[in-house]
Every structure is written in C-alpha cells, then in structure tokens.
Coordinates of C-alpha atoms in Angstrom, one line a residue:
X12 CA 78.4 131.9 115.6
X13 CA 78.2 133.3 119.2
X14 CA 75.9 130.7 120.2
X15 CA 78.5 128.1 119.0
X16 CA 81.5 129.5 120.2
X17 CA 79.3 130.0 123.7
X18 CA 78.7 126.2 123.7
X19 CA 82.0 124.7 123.0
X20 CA 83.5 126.8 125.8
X21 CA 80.9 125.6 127.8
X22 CA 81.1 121.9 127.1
X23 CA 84.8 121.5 125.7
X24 CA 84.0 120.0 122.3
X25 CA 82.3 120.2 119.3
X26 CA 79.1 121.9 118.1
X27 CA 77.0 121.7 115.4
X28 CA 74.5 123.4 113.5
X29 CA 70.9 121.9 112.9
X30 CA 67.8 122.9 111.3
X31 CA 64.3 120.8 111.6
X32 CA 63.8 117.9 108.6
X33 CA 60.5 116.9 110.2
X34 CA 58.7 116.2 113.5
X35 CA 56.8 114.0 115.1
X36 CA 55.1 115.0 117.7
X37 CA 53.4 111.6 119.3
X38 CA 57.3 110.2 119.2
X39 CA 58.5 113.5 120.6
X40 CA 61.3 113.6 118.0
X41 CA 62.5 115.6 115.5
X42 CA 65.0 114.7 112.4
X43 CA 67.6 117.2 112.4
X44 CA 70.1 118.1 109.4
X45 CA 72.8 120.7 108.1
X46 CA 74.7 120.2 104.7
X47 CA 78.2 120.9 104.6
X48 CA 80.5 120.7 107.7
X49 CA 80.1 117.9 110.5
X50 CA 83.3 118.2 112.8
X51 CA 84.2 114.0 112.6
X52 CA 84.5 113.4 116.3
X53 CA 80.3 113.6 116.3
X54 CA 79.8 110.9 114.5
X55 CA 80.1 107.1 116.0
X56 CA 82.7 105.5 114.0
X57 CA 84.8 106.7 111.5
X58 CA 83.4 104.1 109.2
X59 CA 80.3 106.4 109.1
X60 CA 82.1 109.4 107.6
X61 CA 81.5 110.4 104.2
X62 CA 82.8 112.9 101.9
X63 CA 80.8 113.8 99.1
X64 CA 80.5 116.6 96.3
X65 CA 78.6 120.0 96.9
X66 CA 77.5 122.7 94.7
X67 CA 76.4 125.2 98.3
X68 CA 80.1 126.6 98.0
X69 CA 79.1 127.5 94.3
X70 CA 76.1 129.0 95.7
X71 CA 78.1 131.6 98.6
X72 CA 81.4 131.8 97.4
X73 CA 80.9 132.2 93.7
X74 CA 83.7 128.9 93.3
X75 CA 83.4 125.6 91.8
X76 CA 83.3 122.5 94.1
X77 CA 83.4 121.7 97.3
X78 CA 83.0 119.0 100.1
X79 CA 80.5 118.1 102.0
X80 CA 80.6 115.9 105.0
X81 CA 77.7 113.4 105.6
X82 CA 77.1 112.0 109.1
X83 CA 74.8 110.6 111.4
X84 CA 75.1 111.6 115.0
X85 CA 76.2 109.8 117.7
X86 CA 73.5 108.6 120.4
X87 CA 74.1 110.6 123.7
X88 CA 72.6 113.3 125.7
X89 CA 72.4 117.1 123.8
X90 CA 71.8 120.7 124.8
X91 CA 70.3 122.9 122.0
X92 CA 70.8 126.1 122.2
X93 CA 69.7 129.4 119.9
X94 CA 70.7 133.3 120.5
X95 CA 68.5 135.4 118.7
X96 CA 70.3 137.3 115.9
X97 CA 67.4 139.8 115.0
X98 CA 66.1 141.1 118.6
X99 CA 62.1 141.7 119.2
X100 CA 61.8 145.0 121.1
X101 CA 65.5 146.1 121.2
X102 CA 66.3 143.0 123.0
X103 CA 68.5 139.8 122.4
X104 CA 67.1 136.8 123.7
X105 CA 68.3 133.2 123.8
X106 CA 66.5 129.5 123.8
X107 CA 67.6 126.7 125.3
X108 CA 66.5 123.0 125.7
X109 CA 67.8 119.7 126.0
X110 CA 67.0 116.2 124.1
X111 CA 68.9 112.7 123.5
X112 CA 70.2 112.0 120.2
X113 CA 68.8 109.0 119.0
X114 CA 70.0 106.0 116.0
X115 CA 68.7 107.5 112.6
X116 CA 65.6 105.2 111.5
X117 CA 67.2 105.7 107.9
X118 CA 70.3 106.4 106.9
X119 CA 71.8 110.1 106.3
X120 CA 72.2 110.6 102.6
X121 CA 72.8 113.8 99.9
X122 CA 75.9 115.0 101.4
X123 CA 73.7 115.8 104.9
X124 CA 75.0 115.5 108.7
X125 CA 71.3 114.2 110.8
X126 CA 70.4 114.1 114.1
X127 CA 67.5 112.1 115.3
X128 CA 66.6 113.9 118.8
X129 CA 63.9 112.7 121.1
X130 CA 63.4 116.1 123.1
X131 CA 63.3 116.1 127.0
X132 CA 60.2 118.8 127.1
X133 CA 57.3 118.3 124.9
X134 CA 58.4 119.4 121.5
X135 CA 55.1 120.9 120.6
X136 CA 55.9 123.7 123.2
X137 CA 59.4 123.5 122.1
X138 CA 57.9 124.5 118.8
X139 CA 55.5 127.4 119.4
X140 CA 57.6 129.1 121.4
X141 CA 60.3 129.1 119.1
X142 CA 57.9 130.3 116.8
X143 CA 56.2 132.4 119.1
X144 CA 59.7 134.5 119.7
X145 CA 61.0 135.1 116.6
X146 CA 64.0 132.5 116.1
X147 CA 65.5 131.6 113.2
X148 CA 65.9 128.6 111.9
X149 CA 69.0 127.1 112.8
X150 CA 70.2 126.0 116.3
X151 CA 73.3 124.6 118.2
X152 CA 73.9 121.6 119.5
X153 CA 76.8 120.3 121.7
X154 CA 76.6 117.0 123.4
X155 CA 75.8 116.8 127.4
X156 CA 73.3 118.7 129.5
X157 CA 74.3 122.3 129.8
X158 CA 71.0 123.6 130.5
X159 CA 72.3 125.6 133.2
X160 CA 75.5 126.5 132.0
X161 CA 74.0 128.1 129.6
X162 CA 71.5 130.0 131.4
X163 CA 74.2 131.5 133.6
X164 CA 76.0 132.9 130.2
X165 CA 72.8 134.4 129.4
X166 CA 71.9 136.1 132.9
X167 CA 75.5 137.4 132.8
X168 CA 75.1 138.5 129.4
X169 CA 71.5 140.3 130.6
X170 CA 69.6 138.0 127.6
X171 CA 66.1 137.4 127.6
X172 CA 66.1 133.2 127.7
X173 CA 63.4 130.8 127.2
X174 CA 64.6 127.6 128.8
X175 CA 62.4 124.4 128.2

C-alpha cells in the first residue's frame, strides 16, 4: 500500500498491483497479472474493459459475490517498484526497475488484469535479486520512468534500494 501510494504521488496517476504469470528469459519479458481491481484509465480503450464474477471477495471478506475487473494494459513505458514489508536484518528495503508494457500475445481472460512487460535490465538479474532479498511477490507499477524519483523517496526515507 505504501509502495502504491509512493508511486501515484510520484507519477500523478494510477498504479497497479502485479504478480509474475511466467517469464521468458530469451524475450526478456514477463506476463504480469492481478485479479480483482484494474483502475479503467490503464487499459487502452474502454471497449477492453470487462466486468466479470469473482468468488476472491468470498474468500477475505466472508461475503457472497463480487466484481472483478479484467484488462490488458496499455503499451507505454513502466516503473516497477516493491518496498519490502518483512525487513532482513532490521531493515526496510525497496526495489525498483523499469520495463515497457507490451500488446498481450493472448488475450486476458478469468476475471484477470495482464501486463506483458519487456524489462529494460536483464530480467534474469531482475529475478535473483528479487529473490536473493527477500521480496514478496507482488509489485507496483505506474506508467513512466520514475527510476529516480523513486530512489530519492527512498534515500529520504533511509531504505536500503536495489535499483536495476
């Protein structure tokens, strides 16, 4: 949530929250995907918005029904961004990186937002070091390079950060 609220102050706009499909390291890309809330201005068109049924509300909130909002995101340059929740050696730390959001080779389906992100490092590094320090699994991603926007915040914020 900080790391979100950090990002669309930075950028102005929406964020959203991703977790990795799959990979492919040769292409450098990764498939991206959250269920349940897109904001609508990251999709393309509005003709690419759709609501479907969800039983994760059942699954938290202990209610019946729910919407989910299924999306594919829009092509354009994207900062990804992660502050550690459960600090290594008393310490929070943050990750940081940058990619291009890509068409979608298939289409988004199952009540899922994707993101099809070519990555502007090489995303086998991207991916042991995430590893390496502990992150969880989701991450935040706001469109526009804010690489070093968001390094500031952390130095200012005395965060151990891993920028690639």
């Amino acid at each position: 949530t900080i790391t979100s609220l950090i990002m669309r102050l930075l950028a102005d706009s929406d964020t959203w929250v991703g977790e990795i499909e799959s990979v492919d390291v040769e292409k450098n890309t990764a498939t991206l995907l959250h269920n349940c809330e897109a904001p609508f201005s990251l999709a393309e068109t509005s003709d690419e918005i759709t609501l479907t049924h969800t039983s994760s509300v059942e699954y938290f909130g202990n209610v019946t029904g729910g919407v989910n909002v299924q999306l594919a995101l829009k092509p354009g340059k994207v900062t990804m961004a992660k502050i550690s929740g459960r600090p290594i050696e008393d310490r929070l730390k943050a990750m940081v990186t940058t990619g291009e959001v890509l068409r979608l080779p298939t289409p988004t389906s199952g009540g899922l937002s994707k993101a099809y992100v070519k990555f502007d490092s090489p995303l086998r590094d991207i991916l042991d070091k995430w590893v390496e320090e502990g992150f969880e699994h989701h991450l935040i991603m706001v469109y526009g390079d804010l690489r070093q926007e968001f390094s500031a915040v952390c130095d200012i914020l005395d965060l151990d950060k891993v920028t690639l």
